[in-house]
Amino acid sequence: MTLVIGALVFWLFAWGFNEWLVRLRPASRGLKRLIDIAVPLIFGVTLLVLWEGLVRGFQVPVVLLPPPSMIWTRLIGSLPILWADFQQTVLKSVLTGYVLGCGFGFVVAIAIDRSPFLQKGLLPLGNFVSALPVVGIAPIMVMWFGFDWPSKVAVVVIMTFFPMLVNTVTGLSAASSMERDLMRTYAASWWQTLTKLRLPAAWPFIFNALKINSTLALIGAIVAEFFGTPIVGMGFRISTEVGRMNVDMVWAEIAVAALAGSGFYGAVALVERAVTFWHPSVRGERT
Amino acid sequence: MSTAPRFRDKILPVATILVAIVVLWYGAAAWLNAPFERDTAARAGTTIALTDLLKNTMAQERPVLPAPHQVFAELWDTTVNKPITSKRSLVYHAWVTLSATLLGFAIGTVLGILLAIGIVHNRAMDRSLMPWVIASQTVPILAVAPMIIVVLNAIGLSGLLPKALISTYLSFFPIVVGMVKGLRSPEQIQLDLMRTYDASAAQVLTKLRWPAAMPYLFTSLKVAIAISLVGAIVGELPTGAVAGLGARLLAGSYYGQTVQIWSALFMAAGLAAVLVLVVGMLHAMVLKRMGARP
């Protein structure tokens, strides 16, 4: 019982501390940044403490919800297995599929750029497909390409292709007609207009698709592994360990997936900041 | 007068692409299914004429890629010809999935809106919760799906609710993010006007912020309903559920029933299209009642 009360007290204290922190008007910019980082961090830590305290205090069965400390020890204890799964799922399936799918989407968008007819035909379809449960093609891909990672790559390619296509086509039309007229007065060729004006204007849209796709790719690969896989991979580990009721292992795998997902997303976001430094949403944070 | 450009600019291009897809599909079906026919012929010690080969590839029992008409025949057979209560009826499976989707979507919407209202009104909540809400979107949440189902099964909850909870979890985030944006969309000058009226926070919420958030809400709802359906389907996969579109996919992949997989896929696609369309119609209706010009 003391654990529960302790966790609750910690929660109230952290809450109050956060309330106090956000009311502060720090003088220096460095301090303000520090607070901006500290507040969500404290919240996260509080969540973990509350989780640990409640699970241990009420003696919730491990099968239902293991305490974070147990997940952590499991994670540290089975690093080789987790690394192998990570290699299989993220490095082989997700990255290959992501690069291929986004690349295809981009190339097709450029290819149909000169044909308004194809654009008008493909854009509504692309939008429509983006709303569909595309992961459903996973069993078919597993049948066609076998159990190993190529089938997962195929699923990821199909899932990432359409968001990329739609966003690139939209982005390529983002440059205003005034700017295009200027390029015309320079006697710029289609290619020059594309590389010097329209592609730079399209970057925010393209990065939007890249960010959406980073999550989609991971989901696609993991779900595809539910349908059949060699005895390695994150989706495989999750589904078999659930069957064996090794819930702490499942949570460790989920933690790795979460880390991989946010790391991937973060990397794309960093590149975006570097490439679209001129965009208001990036510029605004620097002032 | 307006029908001609509409036909030229919308219907014709889309129809052309669709026809091209169907043609490509038939070609691919013939090409992918041909090796099996050649094998059978070789084993029987005969050679097969090209016309027979093409005819046979269109009507295999377990084709690598079923031809479109096979899929539609299966769809027609399992929706119209079977009684709705039968376990072999696709309508029955679609309903199982749909009910989980809708329940999860409803819970997710309510939760998301409540959380967004809290975030907009409380600075501490905003600063500590928002980064986590955004970070959670980058996590492959569907990986947790089998987990949730098994855990809830262990404490005696089974059937509709666990699947609905996955849909809730998935649909909840787009709504929080969209609603926070929407509730913050009124401009300072409008908020100042409310202040001069001595409006309370609740009045500002109901009379200014809420109406201003409607377009954002519906945009998020469209995303959320599509992703709820994905959640419900994936929720049916790992546990070997007996009913639902996901279960159909899984059973089809176990027994190599490709036609069944494709028909389940088409049903899911149709369901998604109808759901997004319904939300879109609601959107248009609400905007019209609010006096927006189309």
Coordinates of C-alpha atoms in Angstrom, one line a residue:
Chain A
M1 CA 0.0 0.0 0.0
T2 CA 2.9 2.3 0.8
L3 CA 4.1 1.9 -2.8
V4 CA 0.7 3.1 -4.1
I5 CA 0.6 6.1 -1.8
G6 CA 4.3 6.9 -2.6
A7 CA 3.6 6.8 -6.3
L8 CA 0.5 9.0 -5.9
V9 CA 2.4 11.5 -3.7
F10 CA 5.2 11.6 -6.3
W11 CA 2.6 12.2 -9.0
L12 CA 1.0 15.1 -7.2
F13 CA 4.4 16.6 -6.4
A14 CA 5.6 16.3 -10.0
W15 CA 2.4 17.8 -11.2
G16 CA 2.7 20.7 -8.9
F17 CA 6.3 21.1 -9.9
N18 CA 5.4 21.2 -13.6
E19 CA 2.6 23.8 -12.9
W20 CA 5.2 25.9 -11.2
L21 CA 7.8 25.4 -14.0
V22 CA 5.4 26.5 -16.8
R23 CA 4.5 29.7 -14.9
L24 CA 8.1 30.8 -14.6
R25 CA 9.2 33.6 -16.8
P26 CA 12.9 32.7 -17.4
A27 CA 15.2 35.5 -18.3
S28 CA 17.7 33.7 -20.4
R29 CA 16.9 31.7 -23.5
G30 CA 19.0 28.7 -22.4
L31 CA 16.9 28.4 -19.2
K32 CA 13.7 28.6 -21.2
R33 CA 14.9 25.8 -23.5
L34 CA 15.8 23.7 -20.5
I35 CA 12.4 24.1 -19.0
D36 CA 10.8 23.2 -22.3
I37 CA 12.7 20.0 -22.3
A38 CA 12.3 19.3 -18.5
V39 CA 8.5 19.6 -18.4
P40 CA 7.7 16.7 -20.7
L41 CA 10.6 14.7 -19.3
I42 CA 9.2 15.0 -15.8
F43 CA 5.8 14.0 -17.0
G44 CA 7.3 10.9 -18.6
V45 CA 9.3 10.0 -15.5
T46 CA 6.1 10.5 -13.4
L47 CA 4.2 8.1 -15.7
L48 CA 6.9 5.5 -15.2
V49 CA 6.9 5.9 -11.4
L50 CA 3.2 5.8 -11.3
W51 CA 3.1 2.7 -13.4
E52 CA 5.8 0.9 -11.3
G53 CA 4.1 1.9 -8.0
L54 CA 0.6 1.0 -9.0
V55 CA 1.6 -2.3 -10.6
R56 CA 3.7 -3.4 -7.6
G57 CA 1.4 -1.9 -5.0
F58 CA -1.8 -3.5 -6.2
Q59 CA 0.2 -6.7 -7.2
V60 CA -1.2 -6.7 -10.7
P61 CA -0.3 -10.0 -12.3
V62 CA 2.7 -9.8 -14.6
V63 CA 0.8 -11.2 -17.5
L64 CA -1.5 -8.2 -17.4
L65 CA 1.1 -5.5 -17.1
P66 CA 4.7 -6.0 -16.0
P67 CA 6.4 -3.1 -14.1
P68 CA 8.8 -1.0 -16.1
S69 CA 11.8 -2.2 -14.1
M70 CA 11.1 -5.8 -15.1
I71 CA 10.8 -4.7 -18.8
W72 CA 14.1 -2.9 -18.5
T73 CA 16.0 -5.9 -17.0
R74 CA 14.5 -8.1 -19.7
L75 CA 15.5 -5.6 -22.4
I76 CA 19.1 -5.5 -21.1
G77 CA 19.2 -9.3 -20.7
S78 CA 18.1 -10.2 -24.2
L79 CA 20.0 -7.6 -26.2
P80 CA 21.3 -10.1 -28.8
I81 CA 17.8 -11.4 -29.7
L82 CA 16.4 -7.9 -29.9
W83 CA 19.3 -6.8 -32.1
A84 CA 18.7 -9.7 -34.4
D85 CA 15.0 -8.8 -34.6
F86 CA 15.9 -5.2 -35.2
Q87 CA 18.3 -6.1 -38.0
Q88 CA 15.7 -8.3 -39.7
T89 CA 12.7 -6.0 -39.4
V90 CA 14.1 -2.5 -39.4
L91 CA 17.4 -2.6 -41.3
K92 CA 16.4 -5.2 -43.9
S93 CA 12.6 -4.8 -44.5
V94 CA 11.8 -1.3 -43.4
L95 CA 14.7 0.7 -44.8
T96 CA 14.8 -1.1 -48.1
G97 CA 11.1 -0.8 -48.5
Y98 CA 11.0 2.8 -47.4
V99 CA 13.7 3.9 -49.8
L100 CA 12.2 1.9 -52.7
G101 CA 8.6 3.0 -52.0
C102 CA 9.4 6.7 -51.5
G103 CA 11.8 6.6 -54.5
F104 CA 9.1 5.1 -56.8
G105 CA 6.5 7.5 -55.6
F106 CA 8.8 10.4 -56.3
V107 CA 9.9 9.2 -59.7
V108 CA 6.4 8.5 -60.8
A109 CA 5.3 11.9 -59.6
I110 CA 8.0 13.6 -61.7
A111 CA 7.2 11.3 -64.6
I112 CA 3.5 12.3 -64.7
D113 CA 4.3 15.9 -64.1
R114 CA 4.1 16.8 -67.8
S115 CA 0.8 15.0 -68.3
P116 CA -2.2 16.8 -66.6
F117 CA -4.4 13.9 -67.8
L118 CA -2.5 11.3 -65.9
Q119 CA -2.3 13.6 -62.8
K120 CA -6.0 14.1 -62.8
G121 CA -6.5 10.3 -63.1
L122 CA -3.9 9.2 -60.5
L123 CA -4.4 11.9 -57.8
P124 CA -8.0 10.9 -56.8
L125 CA -7.0 7.3 -56.9
G126 CA -3.9 7.9 -54.8
N127 CA -5.9 9.8 -52.2
F128 CA -8.5 7.0 -52.1
V129 CA -5.8 4.3 -51.7
S130 CA -4.2 6.3 -48.9
A131 CA -7.4 5.9 -46.9
L132 CA -7.6 2.1 -47.5
P133 CA -6.4 -0.6 -45.1
V134 CA -3.4 -1.3 -47.3
V135 CA -1.8 -3.6 -44.7
G136 CA -4.4 -6.1 -45.9
I137 CA -2.2 -7.0 -48.9
A138 CA 0.3 -8.5 -46.5
P139 CA -0.9 -12.1 -46.8
I140 CA -0.8 -11.9 -50.6
M141 CA 2.7 -10.5 -50.6
V142 CA 3.9 -13.2 -48.2
M143 CA 2.4 -15.8 -50.6
W144 CA 4.2 -14.2 -53.6
F145 CA 7.5 -13.4 -52.2
G146 CA 8.0 -16.0 -49.5
F147 CA 8.5 -15.8 -45.8
D148 CA 11.7 -13.9 -45.6
W149 CA 12.2 -10.1 -45.8
P150 CA 11.5 -9.5 -49.5
S151 CA 7.7 -10.0 -48.9
K152 CA 7.9 -7.4 -46.1
V153 CA 9.7 -5.0 -48.4
A154 CA 6.9 -5.4 -50.9
V155 CA 4.3 -4.5 -48.3
V156 CA 6.3 -1.5 -47.2
V157 CA 6.8 -0.3 -50.9
I158 CA 3.1 -0.4 -51.6
M159 CA 2.2 1.3 -48.3
T160 CA 4.6 4.2 -48.8
F161 CA 4.2 4.6 -52.5
F162 CA 0.8 6.4 -52.6
P163 CA 1.4 9.0 -49.8
M164 CA 4.6 9.9 -51.5
L165 CA 3.0 10.2 -55.0
V166 CA 0.1 12.3 -53.8
N167 CA 2.3 14.7 -51.7
T168 CA 4.9 15.1 -54.4
V169 CA 2.3 15.9 -57.1
T170 CA 0.7 18.4 -54.7
G171 CA 4.1 19.9 -53.8
L172 CA 5.1 20.3 -57.4
S173 CA 2.2 22.5 -58.0
A174 CA 2.9 24.6 -54.9
A175 CA 5.0 27.2 -56.7
S176 CA 2.8 30.2 -57.6
S177 CA 2.2 31.1 -61.3
M178 CA 4.0 34.4 -60.7
E179 CA 7.2 32.6 -59.8
R180 CA 6.8 30.3 -62.8
D181 CA 6.3 33.3 -65.1
L182 CA 9.5 34.7 -63.8
M183 CA 11.3 31.4 -64.7
R184 CA 9.7 31.7 -68.2
T185 CA 11.1 35.2 -68.6
Y186 CA 14.5 33.8 -67.8
A187 CA 13.9 31.3 -70.7
A188 CA 14.4 28.5 -68.2
S189 CA 13.8 25.0 -69.5
W190 CA 11.3 22.6 -67.8
W191 CA 14.2 20.9 -66.1
Q192 CA 15.7 24.1 -64.8
T193 CA 12.3 25.2 -63.5
L194 CA 11.9 21.9 -61.8
T195 CA 15.3 21.8 -60.0
K196 CA 15.6 25.5 -59.2
L197 CA 12.0 26.5 -58.4
R198 CA 9.4 23.7 -58.2
L199 CA 11.4 21.0 -56.3
P200 CA 12.5 23.4 -53.6
A201 CA 8.9 24.6 -53.2
A202 CA 7.8 21.0 -53.0
W203 CA 10.2 20.0 -50.2
P204 CA 7.8 20.7 -47.3
F205 CA 5.2 18.4 -48.9
I206 CA 7.7 15.7 -49.7
F207 CA 9.0 15.7 -46.2
N208 CA 5.5 15.5 -44.9
A209 CA 5.1 12.3 -46.9
L210 CA 8.5 11.1 -45.7
K211 CA 7.4 11.5 -42.1
I212 CA 4.1 9.8 -42.5
N213 CA 5.8 7.0 -44.4
S214 CA 8.4 6.5 -41.6
T215 CA 5.6 5.3 -39.3
L216 CA 3.7 3.4 -42.0
A217 CA 6.8 1.5 -43.1
L218 CA 7.4 0.2 -39.6
I219 CA 3.8 -0.8 -39.1
G220 CA 3.7 -2.5 -42.5
A221 CA 6.8 -4.6 -41.8
I222 CA 5.6 -5.7 -38.4
V223 CA 2.1 -6.6 -39.4
A224 CA 3.4 -8.5 -42.5
E225 CA 5.4 -10.6 -40.1
F226 CA 2.2 -11.8 -38.4
F227 CA 1.5 -13.6 -41.6
G228 CA 4.6 -15.7 -41.8
T229 CA 8.2 -15.1 -41.3
P230 CA 11.5 -16.9 -40.5
I231 CA 12.1 -17.3 -36.8
V232 CA 13.4 -13.8 -36.4
G233 CA 11.8 -10.3 -36.6
M234 CA 9.9 -8.0 -34.3
G235 CA 6.5 -8.9 -35.5
F236 CA 7.3 -12.6 -35.2
R237 CA 8.8 -12.1 -31.7
I238 CA 5.7 -10.2 -30.5
S239 CA 3.2 -12.7 -31.7
T240 CA 5.1 -15.8 -30.4
E241 CA 6.0 -14.4 -27.0
V242 CA 2.4 -13.3 -26.6
G243 CA 1.4 -16.9 -27.2
R244 CA 3.9 -18.0 -24.6
M245 CA 2.7 -15.4 -22.2
N246 CA 6.2 -13.9 -21.9
V247 CA 4.7 -10.4 -21.6
D248 CA 7.9 -8.7 -20.4
M249 CA 9.7 -9.8 -23.6
V250 CA 6.8 -8.4 -25.6
W251 CA 7.0 -5.1 -23.8
A252 CA 10.8 -5.0 -24.4
E253 CA 10.2 -5.5 -28.1
I254 CA 7.6 -2.8 -28.1
A255 CA 10.1 -0.5 -26.4
V256 CA 12.6 -1.2 -29.1
A257 CA 9.9 -0.6 -31.8
A258 CA 9.0 2.7 -30.2
L259 CA 12.6 3.7 -30.0
A260 CA 13.2 2.7 -33.6
G261 CA 10.1 4.5 -34.7
S262 CA 10.8 7.8 -33.0
G263 CA 14.5 7.6 -34.0
F264 CA 13.5 7.2 -37.6
Y265 CA 11.0 10.0 -37.4
G266 CA 13.4 12.2 -35.6
A267 CA 16.1 11.6 -38.2
V268 CA 13.7 12.6 -41.0
A269 CA 12.6 15.6 -39.1
L270 CA 16.2 16.7 -38.6
V271 CA 17.0 16.4 -42.3
E272 CA 13.8 18.4 -43.0
R273 CA 15.0 21.2 -40.8
A274 CA 18.3 21.3 -42.7
V275 CA 16.7 21.2 -46.2
T276 CA 13.7 23.5 -45.6
F277 CA 15.4 26.0 -43.4
W278 CA 13.6 28.8 -45.3
H279 CA 10.1 27.5 -44.4
P280 CA 8.1 29.6 -41.8
S281 CA 7.5 26.7 -39.6
V282 CA 11.2 26.1 -39.2
R283 CA 12.3 29.7 -39.3
G284 CA 9.9 30.7 -36.6
E285 CA 11.6 28.6 -33.9
R286 CA 14.9 30.4 -34.3
T287 CA 13.8 33.9 -33.5
Chain B
M1 CA -23.2 23.2 -68.9
S2 CA -20.9 22.2 -66.2
T3 CA -21.1 18.5 -66.9
A4 CA -18.8 18.6 -69.9
P5 CA -15.6 19.9 -68.1
R6 CA -16.4 17.7 -65.2
F7 CA -16.5 14.7 -67.5
R8 CA -13.3 15.8 -69.2
D9 CA -11.4 16.8 -66.0
K10 CA -12.5 14.2 -63.6
I11 CA -14.4 11.2 -64.8
L12 CA -12.5 10.5 -68.0
P13 CA -8.9 10.5 -66.5
V14 CA -10.0 8.4 -63.5
A15 CA -11.9 6.0 -65.7
T16 CA -9.0 5.7 -68.1
I17 CA -6.6 4.8 -65.2
L18 CA -9.1 2.3 -63.8
V19 CA -9.5 0.6 -67.2
A20 CA -5.7 0.5 -67.5
I21 CA -5.5 -1.1 -64.1
V22 CA -8.1 -3.8 -65.0
V23 CA -6.3 -4.6 -68.3
L24 CA -3.0 -4.8 -66.5
W25 CA -4.5 -7.0 -63.9
Y26 CA -5.9 -9.4 -66.5
G27 CA -2.5 -9.5 -68.1
A28 CA -0.7 -10.1 -64.8
A29 CA -3.2 -12.8 -63.9
A30 CA -2.6 -14.6 -67.1
W31 CA 1.2 -14.3 -66.8
L32 CA 1.4 -15.3 -63.1
N33 CA -1.0 -18.2 -63.4
A34 CA 0.4 -19.6 -66.6
P35 CA 3.3 -21.6 -65.0
F36 CA 0.9 -23.7 -63.0
E37 CA -1.1 -24.6 -66.1
R38 CA 2.0 -25.4 -68.0
D39 CA 3.1 -27.7 -65.2
T40 CA -0.2 -29.5 -65.1
A41 CA 0.0 -30.0 -68.8
A42 CA 3.6 -31.2 -68.7
R43 CA 2.7 -33.6 -65.9
A44 CA -0.2 -35.0 -68.0
G45 CA 2.2 -35.4 -70.9
T46 CA 0.4 -33.0 -73.1
T47 CA 1.0 -29.5 -74.4
I48 CA -1.5 -26.8 -74.0
A49 CA -2.7 -24.5 -76.6
L50 CA -2.5 -20.8 -76.0
T51 CA -6.2 -20.2 -76.0
D52 CA -6.8 -23.0 -73.5
L53 CA -4.0 -21.7 -71.4
L54 CA -5.5 -18.2 -71.2
K55 CA -8.9 -19.6 -70.5
N56 CA -7.6 -21.8 -67.7
T57 CA -5.6 -19.0 -66.0
M58 CA -8.8 -17.1 -65.6
A59 CA -10.6 -19.8 -63.7
Q60 CA -8.1 -21.5 -61.3
E61 CA -9.2 -22.8 -58.0
R62 CA -6.3 -21.2 -56.1
P63 CA -4.6 -18.8 -58.5
V64 CA -1.5 -16.8 -57.7
L65 CA -3.4 -13.7 -58.8
P66 CA -7.2 -14.2 -59.2
A67 CA -8.7 -12.5 -62.2
P68 CA -10.9 -9.5 -61.4
H69 CA -14.1 -11.3 -62.4
Q70 CA -13.3 -14.2 -60.1
V71 CA -13.0 -11.8 -57.2
F72 CA -16.2 -10.1 -58.0
A73 CA -18.0 -13.4 -58.5
E74 CA -16.8 -14.4 -55.0
L75 CA -17.8 -11.0 -53.6
W76 CA -21.3 -11.4 -55.1
D77 CA -21.5 -14.9 -54.0
T78 CA -20.6 -14.2 -50.3
T79 CA -22.6 -11.0 -50.0
V80 CA -25.8 -11.5 -51.9
N81 CA -26.2 -15.3 -52.1
K82 CA -25.5 -16.2 -48.5
P83 CA -27.8 -15.3 -45.6
I84 CA -26.4 -12.5 -43.6
T85 CA -26.3 -14.5 -40.4
S86 CA -24.2 -17.3 -42.1
K87 CA -20.5 -17.5 -41.1
R88 CA -19.7 -17.7 -44.8
S89 CA -21.3 -14.4 -45.5
L90 CA -18.9 -11.5 -46.0
V91 CA -21.5 -9.1 -44.8
Y92 CA -21.4 -10.9 -41.4
H93 CA -17.6 -10.6 -41.2
A94 CA -17.7 -7.0 -42.4
W95 CA -20.3 -6.2 -39.7
V96 CA -18.1 -7.7 -37.0
T97 CA -15.2 -5.5 -38.1
L98 CA -17.4 -2.5 -38.6
S99 CA -18.9 -2.7 -35.1
A100 CA -15.4 -2.8 -33.5
T101 CA -14.3 0.1 -35.7
L102 CA -17.3 2.3 -34.9
L103 CA -17.2 1.6 -31.1
G104 CA -13.4 2.3 -31.0
F105 CA -13.9 5.4 -33.2
A106 CA -16.6 6.8 -30.9
I107 CA -14.6 6.2 -27.7
G108 CA -11.4 7.7 -29.4
T109 CA -13.3 10.7 -30.6
V110 CA -14.8 11.5 -27.2
L111 CA -11.5 11.0 -25.4
G112 CA -9.5 12.9 -28.0
I113 CA -11.9 15.9 -27.8
L114 CA -11.8 15.9 -24.0
L115 CA -8.0 15.8 -23.9
A116 CA -7.7 18.5 -26.5
I117 CA -10.0 20.8 -24.4
G118 CA -7.9 20.1 -21.3
I119 CA -4.7 20.8 -23.3
V120 CA -6.0 24.1 -24.6
H121 CA -7.1 25.3 -21.1
N122 CA -4.2 24.1 -19.0
R123 CA -0.6 25.2 -19.7
A124 CA 1.0 22.5 -17.6
M125 CA -1.0 19.8 -19.4
D126 CA -0.1 21.4 -22.8
R127 CA 3.6 21.5 -22.1
S128 CA 3.9 18.1 -20.5
L129 CA 1.4 16.1 -22.6
M130 CA 1.7 17.4 -26.2
P131 CA 5.3 16.2 -26.8
W132 CA 4.2 12.7 -25.8
V133 CA 1.1 12.8 -27.9
I134 CA 3.3 13.7 -30.9
A135 CA 6.0 11.2 -30.0
S136 CA 3.4 8.5 -29.7
Q137 CA 2.4 9.0 -33.3
T138 CA 5.9 8.0 -34.4
V139 CA 5.6 4.7 -32.6
P140 CA 4.3 1.7 -34.5
I141 CA 1.3 1.4 -32.3
L142 CA -0.1 -1.6 -34.2
A143 CA 2.7 -3.7 -32.8
V144 CA 0.9 -3.5 -29.5
A145 CA -2.3 -4.9 -30.9
P146 CA -1.8 -8.6 -30.2
M147 CA -0.6 -7.6 -26.7
I148 CA -3.8 -5.7 -25.8
I149 CA -6.0 -8.5 -27.1
V150 CA -4.2 -11.3 -25.2
V151 CA -4.0 -9.2 -22.0
L152 CA -7.7 -8.3 -22.1
N153 CA -8.5 -11.9 -22.9
A154 CA -6.6 -12.9 -19.8
I155 CA -8.8 -10.8 -17.5
G156 CA -11.9 -12.2 -19.2
L157 CA -12.6 -9.4 -21.7
S158 CA -13.0 -10.8 -25.2
G159 CA -14.9 -10.1 -28.4
L160 CA -15.7 -6.6 -29.4
L161 CA -14.1 -4.5 -26.8
P162 CA -10.4 -5.4 -27.1
K163 CA -10.5 -4.7 -30.9
A164 CA -12.4 -1.5 -30.3
L165 CA -9.7 -0.4 -27.8
I166 CA -7.0 -0.8 -30.5
S167 CA -9.1 1.4 -32.8
T168 CA -9.6 3.8 -30.0
Y169 CA -5.9 4.1 -29.4
L170 CA -5.2 4.7 -33.1
S171 CA -8.0 7.1 -33.8
F172 CA -7.4 9.1 -30.6
F173 CA -4.1 10.8 -31.7
P174 CA -5.2 12.5 -34.9
I175 CA -8.2 13.9 -33.1
V176 CA -6.2 15.3 -30.2
V177 CA -3.7 16.9 -32.6
G178 CA -6.4 18.2 -34.9
M179 CA -8.6 19.5 -32.2
V180 CA -5.8 21.3 -30.3
K181 CA -5.0 23.1 -33.6
G182 CA -8.7 23.8 -34.2
L183 CA -9.5 25.1 -30.7
R184 CA -6.5 27.4 -31.0
S185 CA -7.5 28.6 -34.4
P186 CA -9.6 31.7 -33.3
E187 CA -7.5 34.8 -33.7
Q188 CA -6.5 37.0 -30.8
I189 CA -8.8 39.7 -31.9
Q190 CA -11.8 37.3 -31.6
L191 CA -10.7 36.2 -28.2
D192 CA -10.4 39.8 -27.1
L193 CA -13.9 40.4 -28.3
M194 CA -15.1 37.6 -26.1
R195 CA -13.2 39.2 -23.2
T196 CA -15.0 42.5 -23.7
Y197 CA -18.3 40.6 -23.5
D198 CA -17.0 39.3 -20.1
A199 CA -17.5 35.7 -21.4
S200 CA -16.4 32.8 -19.2
A201 CA -14.0 30.2 -20.3
A202 CA -16.9 27.8 -20.9
Q203 CA -18.7 30.4 -23.0
V204 CA -15.6 31.1 -25.1
L205 CA -15.3 27.4 -25.6
T206 CA -18.9 26.7 -26.7
K207 CA -19.4 29.9 -28.7
L208 CA -16.1 30.6 -30.3
R209 CA -13.5 27.9 -30.0
W210 CA -15.8 24.9 -30.7
P211 CA -17.4 26.3 -33.9
A212 CA -14.0 27.4 -35.1
A213 CA -12.6 23.9 -34.6
M214 CA -15.2 22.2 -36.7
P215 CA -13.2 22.1 -40.0
Y216 CA -10.2 20.7 -38.2
L217 CA -12.3 18.2 -36.3
F218 CA -13.7 16.7 -39.5
T219 CA -10.4 16.6 -41.2
S220 CA -9.1 14.6 -38.3
L221 CA -12.2 12.4 -38.2
K222 CA -11.6 11.3 -41.8
V223 CA -8.1 10.2 -40.9
A224 CA -9.3 8.7 -37.7
I225 CA -12.1 6.6 -39.2
A226 CA -9.8 5.1 -41.8
I227 CA -7.1 4.3 -39.2
S228 CA -9.8 2.8 -36.9
L229 CA -10.7 0.3 -39.6
V230 CA -7.0 -0.6 -40.0
G231 CA -6.8 -1.1 -36.2
A232 CA -9.9 -3.3 -36.1
I233 CA -8.6 -5.5 -39.0
V234 CA -5.1 -5.8 -37.5
G235 CA -6.6 -6.5 -34.1
E236 CA -8.3 -9.6 -35.6
L237 CA -5.0 -11.0 -37.0
P238 CA -2.7 -12.2 -34.3
T239 CA -5.2 -14.0 -32.0
G240 CA -6.7 -16.2 -34.6
A241 CA -10.1 -14.5 -34.3
V242 CA -12.9 -16.5 -35.9
A243 CA -14.9 -13.7 -37.3
G244 CA -14.2 -10.4 -39.1
L245 CA -12.4 -9.3 -42.2
G246 CA -9.0 -9.7 -40.6
A247 CA -9.9 -13.3 -39.7
R248 CA -10.9 -13.9 -43.3
L249 CA -7.5 -12.6 -44.4
L250 CA -5.7 -14.8 -42.0
A251 CA -7.8 -17.9 -42.8
G252 CA -7.3 -17.3 -46.5
S253 CA -3.6 -17.0 -46.1
Y254 CA -3.4 -20.3 -44.1
Y255 CA -5.4 -22.3 -46.6
G256 CA -4.1 -20.5 -49.7
Q257 CA -7.5 -19.3 -50.7
T258 CA -6.4 -16.3 -52.7
V259 CA -9.8 -15.5 -54.0
Q260 CA -11.1 -15.2 -50.4
I261 CA -8.2 -12.9 -49.5
W262 CA -8.9 -10.6 -52.4
S263 CA -12.6 -10.5 -51.8
A264 CA -12.0 -9.6 -48.1
L265 CA -9.6 -6.9 -49.2
F266 CA -12.1 -5.4 -51.6
M267 CA -14.8 -5.5 -48.9
A268 CA -12.4 -3.7 -46.5
A269 CA -11.6 -1.1 -49.2
G270 CA -15.3 -0.6 -49.9
L271 CA -16.0 -0.3 -46.1
A272 CA -13.2 2.3 -45.8
A273 CA -14.6 4.3 -48.8
V274 CA -18.1 4.3 -47.4
L275 CA -16.9 5.4 -43.9
V276 CA -14.8 8.2 -45.3
L277 CA -17.6 9.2 -47.5
V278 CA -20.1 9.3 -44.6
V279 CA -17.8 11.5 -42.6
G280 CA -17.3 13.8 -45.6
M281 CA -21.1 14.1 -46.0
L282 CA -21.5 15.0 -42.3
H283 CA -18.7 17.5 -42.7
A284 CA -20.5 19.2 -45.6
M285 CA -23.8 19.1 -43.7
V286 CA -22.3 20.7 -40.6
L287 CA -20.5 23.4 -42.6
K288 CA -23.8 24.2 -44.4
R289 CA -25.7 24.6 -41.2
M290 CA -22.9 26.8 -39.9
G291 CA -23.5 29.0 -42.9
A292 CA -20.3 28.3 -44.8
R293 CA -20.6 28.8 -48.5
P294 CA -19.7 25.7 -50.5

